[in-house]
Amino acid sequence: MVVAVDGTSGSGKSSTCRGVATRLGLRYLDTGAMFRAMTWWMLEHGVEVHDADAVAARCDEPVIESGTDPAAPTITVDGVDVAAAIRTDAVTGSVSPVSTVPAVRARLLRLQREIIAADVEPAGIVVEGRDIGSVVVPDAPVKLYLTADASARASRRAAEQGAADLAATERLLLSRDAIDSGRATAPLVMADGAVHLDTTGHTLDEVIELVVGMVDRVGT
Ligand code: DC
C-alpha cells in the first residue's frame, strides 16, 4: 500500500499523513524534509541557492537519511540530526529555489523510490510532498490532494511556529505555492486519479478519519 499525499504548504499534509500512518500501522515519509535537508546542506556549504548550476554541481554530495516511523520521523544529513535546523526561516526561505533544480529532484527521486520500495516491515507507506502522485509513485492506489484557504493555512503555520505576523506568514506561503506550482520540473499539480480534499473548516481528526476510510476501502 502506498498512500500518495500532495498539496500546498500548510494544508495539513504532515499531521494528516502521520495520523493516517499511525492509525494503519504504515511507514511515513516526508519528502519536503528531504528537500529542506538538501537546502540546509547547501546553505552550510556556502552554495548560492539561486545559482542552479552551483546547486546542481554539488547535490550528489550530502548523505540524506530519513527515518520512517510516524511516531518519531527522523532526518539526518552526513550523520547530523537536522530535524530542527531544517525548519528555520533561512531554510524555509531557500527551499523553493533549490527544489526547482532538476538534478536535485532526480537525486531525491532516486532516494524516495528506494525508501518506498525498501524490503522492510511494514511495507506500506504514506508519502507526502508536491509530486508524489504525479511523478514519484504515479500508480499509488490511494492519491490525495490536500488544500485549504490561505488564511486558514497561515493561522495553522503561525500557531505551529509561534509566529506573530499572520500577514507575513500568508505572504510566504503564497510565494512558495507560486514557485512550487510554476516550476518546469515536477510542479505541484493535482495528479491524475487524486481525490481533492479541502481541509478548511475540518478538524485534523475528521480528515484522518476520511483518509483511513479511503485506504480501508482500497485494502491495505
Ligand atoms: O512540505 P514542505 O513545506 O516541508 O516542503 C518544503 C519545500 O520542498 C516545498 O516548498 C517544495 C519542496 N518540495 C518539492 O518540491 N517536492 C516535494 N515532493 C516535497 C517538497
PDB file of C-alpha atoms in Angstrom, residues 5-17 128-130 144-150 152-157 160 173 176-177 188 196-204 207:
ATOM      1  CA  VAL A   5      -0.411  12.845  -0.491  1.00  0.00           C
ATOM      2  CA  ASP A   6       0.320  16.130  -2.268  1.00  0.00           C
ATOM      3  CA  GLY A   7      -0.835  19.659  -1.640  1.00  0.00           C
ATOM      4  CA  THR A   8       0.059  23.212  -0.809  1.00  0.00           C
ATOM      5  CA  SER A   9       2.164  24.373   2.154  1.00  0.00           C
ATOM      6  CA  GLY A  10       0.209  24.359   5.404  1.00  0.00           C
ATOM      7  CA  SER A  11      -2.741  22.359   4.062  1.00  0.00           C
ATOM      8  CA  GLY A  12      -2.380  19.863   6.932  1.00  0.00           C
ATOM      9  CA  LYS A  13      -0.401  17.252   4.967  1.00  0.00           C
ATOM     10  CA  SER A  14       2.116  16.334   7.668  1.00  0.00           C
ATOM     11  CA  SER A  15      -0.339  15.969  10.555  1.00  0.00           C
ATOM     12  CA  THR A  16      -2.773  14.066   8.342  1.00  0.00           C
ATOM     13  CA  CYS A  17      -0.126  11.714   6.957  1.00  0.00           C
ATOM     14  CA  GLU A 128       3.758  13.384   1.438  1.00  0.00           C
ATOM     15  CA  GLY A 129       5.119  16.036  -0.900  1.00  0.00           C
ATOM     16  CA  ARG A 130       4.287  18.006  -4.033  1.00  0.00           C
ATOM     17  CA  LEU A 144      -4.878  12.697  -2.271  1.00  0.00           C
ATOM     18  CA  TYR A 145      -4.557  16.386  -2.994  1.00  0.00           C
ATOM     19  CA  LEU A 146      -4.943  18.496   0.126  1.00  0.00           C
ATOM     20  CA  THR A 147      -5.670  22.207   0.091  1.00  0.00           C
ATOM     21  CA  ALA A 148      -7.055  24.833   2.482  1.00  0.00           C
ATOM     22  CA  ASP A 149      -7.811  28.553   2.302  1.00  0.00           C
ATOM     23  CA  ALA A 150      -4.663  30.662   2.507  1.00  0.00           C
ATOM     24  CA  ALA A 152      -6.529  29.033   7.412  1.00  0.00           C
ATOM     25  CA  ARG A 153      -3.126  27.729   6.329  1.00  0.00           C
ATOM     26  CA  ALA A 154      -1.365  30.844   7.627  1.00  0.00           C
ATOM     27  CA  SER A 155      -3.123  30.569  11.001  1.00  0.00           C
ATOM     28  CA  ARG A 156      -2.102  26.911  11.359  1.00  0.00           C
ATOM     29  CA  ARG A 157       1.504  27.610  10.363  1.00  0.00           C
ATOM     30  CA  GLU A 160       2.811  25.729  14.908  1.00  0.00           C
ATOM     31  CA  LEU A 173       3.078  30.533   1.936  1.00  0.00           C
ATOM     32  CA  ARG A 176       6.176  29.216  -2.021  1.00  0.00           C
ATOM     33  CA  ASP A 177       2.947  27.950  -3.651  1.00  0.00           C
ATOM     34  CA  LEU A 188       2.736  20.905  -7.759  1.00  0.00           C
ATOM     35  CA  HIS A 196      -9.191  16.597  -3.729  1.00  0.00           C
ATOM     36  CA  LEU A 197      -9.761  17.308  -0.028  1.00  0.00           C
ATOM     37  CA  ASP A 198     -10.245  20.906   1.096  1.00  0.00           C
ATOM     38  CA  THR A 199      -9.373  20.790   4.807  1.00  0.00           C
ATOM     39  CA  THR A 200     -10.623  24.323   5.591  1.00  0.00           C
ATOM     40  CA  GLY A 201     -13.168  24.045   8.380  1.00  0.00           C
ATOM     41  CA  HIS A 202     -12.376  20.391   9.136  1.00  0.00           C
ATOM     42  CA  THR A 203     -10.601  19.170  12.240  1.00  0.00           C
ATOM     43  CA  LEU A 204      -7.496  17.038  11.887  1.00  0.00           C
ATOM     44  CA  VAL A 207      -9.583  14.474   7.840  1.00  0.00           C
TER      45      VAL A 207
END
